[in-house]
CSV table of C-alpha atoms and ligand atoms in Angstrom, one decimal:
chain,number,residue,atom,x,y,z
R,3,MET,CA,-37.5,-39.3,98.0
R,4,LYS,CA,-34.2,-38.8,96.8
R,5,ASN,CA,-33.2,-36.5,93.9
R,6,ILE,CA,-31.0,-37.5,91.2
R,7,VAL,CA,-29.3,-35.9,88.3
R,8,ILE,CA,-27.9,-37.9,85.5
R,9,LEU,CA,-25.0,-36.7,83.3
R,10,ILE,CA,-24.6,-38.3,79.8
R,11,SER,CA,-22.6,-37.8,76.6
R,12,GLY,CA,-24.4,-40.1,74.1
R,13,ARG,CA,-26.6,-42.9,73.5
R,14,GLY,CA,-27.9,-42.8,77.3
R,15,SER,CA,-29.1,-46.7,77.5
R,16,ASN,CA,-27.8,-46.7,81.3
R,17,MET,CA,-30.0,-43.5,81.7
R,18,GLU,CA,-32.7,-45.2,80.1
R,19,ALA,CA,-32.4,-48.2,82.4
R,20,LEU,CA,-32.6,-45.9,85.4
R,21,ILE,CA,-35.9,-44.4,83.9
R,22,ALA,CA,-37.3,-47.8,83.4
R,23,ALA,CA,-36.5,-48.8,86.8
R,24,ARG,CA,-38.2,-45.7,88.2
R,25,ASP,CA,-41.2,-46.1,85.9
R,26,ALA,CA,-41.6,-49.8,87.1
R,27,GLY,CA,-41.6,-48.6,90.7
R,28,THR,CA,-38.4,-50.4,91.5
R,29,LEU,CA,-36.2,-47.3,91.8
R,30,PRO,CA,-37.7,-44.9,94.3
R,31,VAL,CA,-36.0,-41.7,93.0
R,32,ASN,CA,-37.0,-38.5,91.4
R,33,ILE,CA,-34.9,-37.9,88.3
R,34,ALA,CA,-34.6,-34.1,88.4
R,35,ALA,CA,-32.6,-33.5,85.3
R,36,VAL,CA,-30.4,-35.1,82.7
R,37,ILE,CA,-27.4,-33.1,81.4
R,38,SER,CA,-25.2,-33.6,78.7
R,39,ASN,CA,-21.9,-32.0,77.7
R,40,ARG,CA,-22.8,-32.9,74.1
R,41,PRO,CA,-25.8,-31.3,72.4
R,42,GLU,CA,-26.1,-34.0,69.9
R,43,ALA,CA,-26.3,-36.7,72.6
R,44,LEU,CA,-29.3,-39.2,71.7
R,45,GLY,CA,-30.0,-39.5,75.3
R,46,LEU,CA,-31.3,-35.7,75.7
R,47,GLU,CA,-34.3,-36.6,73.5
R,48,THR,CA,-35.0,-39.9,75.2
R,49,ALA,CA,-34.9,-37.8,78.6
R,50,GLN,CA,-37.1,-35.3,77.0
R,51,ARG,CA,-39.7,-38.1,75.8
R,52,ALA,CA,-39.8,-39.1,79.5
R,53,GLY,CA,-40.7,-35.9,80.6
R,54,ILE,CA,-37.4,-35.2,82.4
R,55,ALA,CA,-35.7,-31.7,82.2
R,56,ALA,CA,-32.9,-32.0,79.7
R,57,HIS,CA,-29.8,-29.7,79.4
R,58,PHE,CA,-26.7,-29.7,77.6
R,59,ILE,CA,-23.7,-27.6,78.2
R,60,ASP,CA,-21.2,-27.9,75.5
R,61,HIS,CA,-17.7,-28.4,76.8
R,62,LYS,CA,-16.5,-27.0,73.7
R,63,GLY,CA,-17.5,-23.7,74.6
R,64,PHE,CA,-15.2,-23.4,77.5
R,65,GLU,CA,-11.5,-22.7,77.7
R,66,SER,CA,-10.4,-24.8,80.6
R,67,ARG,CA,-12.0,-28.0,82.4
R,68,GLU,CA,-12.1,-25.8,85.5
R,69,ALA,CA,-14.4,-23.4,83.6
R,70,PHE,CA,-16.5,-26.3,82.1
R,71,ASP,CA,-16.9,-28.2,85.4
R,72,ALA,CA,-18.0,-24.9,87.2
R,73,ALA,CA,-20.7,-24.4,84.7
R,74,LEU,CA,-21.9,-28.0,85.0
R,75,ALA,CA,-21.9,-27.8,88.9
R,76,GLU,CA,-24.0,-24.7,88.6
R,77,CYS,CA,-26.4,-26.3,86.5
R,78,ILE,CA,-26.4,-29.6,88.6
R,79,ASP,CA,-27.0,-27.5,91.8
R,80,GLN,CA,-30.1,-25.7,90.6
R,81,PHE,CA,-31.7,-29.3,91.1
R,82,ALA,CA,-30.3,-30.0,94.5
R,83,PRO,CA,-29.5,-33.4,93.7
R,84,ASP,CA,-28.8,-36.0,96.8
R,85,LEU,CA,-26.8,-37.9,93.9
R,86,VAL,CA,-25.2,-37.3,90.8
R,87,VAL,CA,-24.9,-40.2,88.4
R,88,LEU,CA,-22.4,-40.6,85.5
R,89,ALA,CA,-24.1,-42.7,82.9
R,90,GLY,CA,-21.7,-42.6,80.0
R,91,PHE,CA,-20.4,-39.3,80.7
R,92,MET,CA,-17.1,-39.2,79.0
R,93,ARG,CA,-15.3,-36.4,80.4
R,94,ILE,CA,-12.4,-36.3,82.8
R,95,LEU,CA,-13.6,-34.3,85.8
R,96,THR,CA,-11.5,-31.9,87.8
R,97,PRO,CA,-10.4,-32.5,91.6
R,98,GLY,CA,-12.5,-29.6,92.6
R,99,PHE,CA,-15.7,-31.3,90.9
R,100,VAL,CA,-15.2,-34.4,92.4
R,101,ARG,CA,-14.6,-32.9,95.9
R,102,ARG,CA,-17.7,-31.1,95.7
R,103,TYR,CA,-19.8,-34.2,95.2
R,104,GLU,CA,-17.8,-36.6,97.2
R,105,GLY,CA,-20.0,-39.6,98.4
R,106,ARG,CA,-22.8,-38.5,96.2
R,107,LEU,CA,-21.1,-39.2,92.8
R,108,LEU,CA,-21.4,-42.7,91.1
R,109,ASN,CA,-20.0,-44.0,87.7
R,110,ILE,CA,-20.4,-47.0,85.6
R,111,HIS,CA,-17.4,-48.2,83.7
R,112,PRO,CA,-17.6,-51.3,81.2
R,113,SER,CA,-14.7,-53.4,82.6
R,114,LEU,CA,-14.0,-54.9,85.9
R,115,LEU,CA,-12.0,-52.2,87.6
R,116,PRO,CA,-9.3,-51.8,88.5
R,117,SER,CA,-8.5,-53.6,85.1
R,118,PHE,CA,-9.0,-51.5,82.0
R,119,PRO,CA,-9.7,-47.9,82.9
R,120,GLY,CA,-10.1,-45.5,80.2
R,121,LEU,CA,-11.6,-46.1,76.6
R,122,HIS,CA,-11.9,-49.1,74.4
R,123,THR,CA,-12.2,-51.5,77.2
R,124,HIS,CA,-13.7,-54.5,75.4
R,125,GLN,CA,-11.2,-54.6,72.6
R,126,ARG,CA,-8.3,-54.1,75.3
R,127,ALA,CA,-9.8,-57.2,76.9
R,128,LEU,CA,-10.0,-59.2,73.7
R,129,ASP,CA,-6.3,-58.1,73.0
R,130,GLU,CA,-5.2,-59.3,76.3
R,131,GLY,CA,-6.9,-62.5,76.2
R,132,VAL,CA,-8.8,-62.2,79.5
R,133,ARG,CA,-11.7,-64.8,80.0
R,134,ILE,CA,-13.7,-63.0,82.5
R,135,HIS,CA,-14.6,-59.2,81.7
R,136,GLY,CA,-17.4,-57.1,83.1
R,137,CYS,CA,-18.7,-53.8,84.6
R,138,THR,CA,-18.4,-51.7,87.6
R,139,VAL,CA,-20.4,-49.2,89.4
R,140,HIS,CA,-18.0,-47.3,91.8
R,141,PHE,CA,-17.9,-43.9,93.6
R,142,VAL,CA,-15.9,-41.3,91.7
R,143,THR,CA,-12.3,-40.3,92.9
R,144,ALA,CA,-10.3,-37.7,91.1
R,145,GLU,CA,-8.4,-40.7,89.3
R,146,LEU,CA,-10.0,-41.5,86.1
R,147,ASP,CA,-12.3,-44.8,86.2
R,148,HIS,CA,-11.2,-45.5,89.8
R,149,GLY,CA,-12.8,-45.5,93.2
R,150,PRO,CA,-14.4,-47.6,95.8
R,151,VAL,CA,-16.6,-50.3,94.0
R,152,VAL,CA,-20.1,-50.4,94.9
R,153,ILE,CA,-21.1,-53.5,92.8
R,154,GLN,CA,-19.6,-55.6,89.8
R,155,ALA,CA,-21.1,-58.0,87.0
R,156,ALA,CA,-18.8,-60.5,85.5
R,157,VAL,CA,-19.4,-62.1,82.1
R,158,PRO,CA,-17.3,-64.6,80.2
R,159,VAL,CA,-15.5,-63.8,77.0
R,160,ILE,CA,-16.4,-66.5,74.5
R,161,ASP,CA,-14.4,-67.8,71.5
R,162,GLY,CA,-15.5,-65.8,68.5
R,163,ASP,CA,-16.4,-62.8,70.5
R,164,ASP,CA,-15.5,-59.4,68.8
R,165,GLU,CA,-15.9,-55.7,70.4
R,166,ALA,CA,-19.5,-55.5,69.7
R,167,SER,CA,-20.7,-59.0,70.8
R,168,LEU,CA,-18.7,-58.4,74.0
R,169,ALA,CA,-19.9,-54.9,74.6
R,170,ALA,CA,-23.5,-56.0,74.1
R,171,ARG,CA,-23.1,-58.8,76.8
R,172,ILE,CA,-21.8,-56.4,79.3
R,173,LEU,CA,-24.2,-53.7,78.4
R,174,VAL,CA,-27.2,-56.2,79.6
R,175,GLN,CA,-25.3,-56.5,82.9
R,176,GLU,CA,-24.9,-52.6,83.1
R,177,HIS,CA,-28.5,-52.0,82.8
R,178,ARG,CA,-28.8,-54.5,85.7
R,179,ILE,CA,-26.1,-53.3,88.1
R,180,TYR,CA,-26.8,-49.6,87.6
R,181,PRO,CA,-30.4,-49.4,88.8
R,182,GLN,CA,-29.2,-51.7,91.8
R,183,ALA,CA,-26.5,-49.5,92.9
R,184,VAL,CA,-28.8,-46.3,92.6
R,185,ARG,CA,-31.5,-48.2,94.5
R,186,TRP,CA,-29.2,-48.8,97.6
R,187,PHE,CA,-28.7,-45.0,97.7
R,188,ALA,CA,-32.0,-44.3,97.4
R,189,GLU,CA,-33.2,-46.5,100.2
R,190,ASP,CA,-30.3,-44.9,102.5
R,191,ARG,CA,-28.3,-48.0,102.5
R,192,LEU,CA,-25.4,-46.9,100.4
R,193,GLN,CA,-22.7,-44.7,102.1
R,194,LEU,CA,-19.0,-43.7,101.6
R,195,VAL,CA,-17.3,-43.9,105.0
R,196,ASP,CA,-13.7,-43.3,105.2
R,197,GLY,CA,-13.1,-44.1,101.5
R,198,LYS,CA,-15.1,-47.4,102.1
R,199,VAL,CA,-18.5,-48.6,100.6
R,200,ARG,CA,-21.1,-49.5,103.2
R,201,ILE,CA,-24.3,-51.0,102.1
R,202,ALA,CA,-26.7,-51.9,104.9
R,203,ALA,CA,-27.9,-55.5,104.7
R,204,ALA,CA,-26.7,-56.2,101.1
R,205,LEU,CA,-25.7,-59.8,100.6
R,206,ASP,CA,-22.0,-60.2,99.0
R,207,ALA,CA,-23.7,-62.1,96.2
R,208,GLU,CA,-25.8,-59.0,95.1
R,209,ARG,CA,-22.7,-56.9,95.0
R,210,ALA,CA,-20.9,-59.4,92.7
R,211,PHE,CA,-23.1,-60.5,90.2
R,212,ILE,CA,-22.1,-63.5,88.1
R,213,SER,CA,-24.0,-63.6,84.6
R,214,PRO,CA,-26.0,-66.9,84.0
R,215,GLU,CA,-23.4,-67.8,81.1
R,216,LEU,CA,-20.8,-68.0,83.7
R,217,ARG,CA,-22.9,-70.3,86.1
N,326,GAR,C1,-21.4,-47.7,78.8
N,326,GAR,O1,-20.9,-48.6,78.3
N,326,GAR,C2,-20.5,-46.9,80.2
N,326,GAR,O2,-20.1,-48.1,80.8
N,326,GAR,C3,-19.5,-46.4,79.5
N,326,GAR,O3,-20.0,-45.6,78.3
N,326,GAR,C4,-21.1,-46.5,77.8
N,326,GAR,C5,-22.2,-45.3,77.6
N,326,GAR,O4,-23.5,-46.1,77.0
N,326,GAR,N1,-18.8,-45.5,80.4
N,326,GAR,C6,-17.5,-45.3,80.2
N,326,GAR,O5,-16.8,-45.8,79.4
N,326,GAR,C7,-17.0,-44.2,81.4
N,326,GAR,N2,-15.6,-44.3,81.5
N,326,GAR,P1,-24.8,-45.5,77.4
N,326,GAR,O6,-24.7,-44.0,76.9
N,326,GAR,O7,-25.8,-46.2,76.4
N,326,GAR,O8,-25.3,-45.5,78.7
């Protein structure tokens, strides 16, 4: 069974979705540890309650990104993960860190990348007037919120939406697509080959989920 380490910065609802899928028997992974860059991250308590090793490495204690990333990598590597899963981990990673975990570092982002990388994606989508928004799981590259796409889910923007209502509609889909992406990896079906995503025997429709409101 594959070992995974999950990195969080806050609430940890995507982490919870992964734990729930594991507990339901639909995600055959060992969640070896959860690591936060913020001591106060709510998700740390959730992980502890689930019996998972929970650590924090406060980024404020480091003088440079390189020094923080080196400490983070040292902590991660104790658990010898096959896959490192960024689940609301709100740090820009150094190229050296990204290289170290190349092909085994996934991120989830609350937009249909390459649209709206960075912060405040839902408000920016509303401000732009887009009618379709969503979320993306991708392999991490040195460019922020950018990299080969594993799976996306699309949701409609509805008249009267505000940031909170749109975020909530998308979060439901995040909790669906992240366990799916990690499941493919756990089943040895997901690979990054020459910068391209390969998923053995995955249907196109499985990699592009259209929320029921759009059908
Ligand atoms: C999620 O919406 C995730 O997509 C986003 O942070 C939130 C974390 O929520 N990640 C990013 O914006 C990464 N650029 P969670 O802690 O409840 O999973």
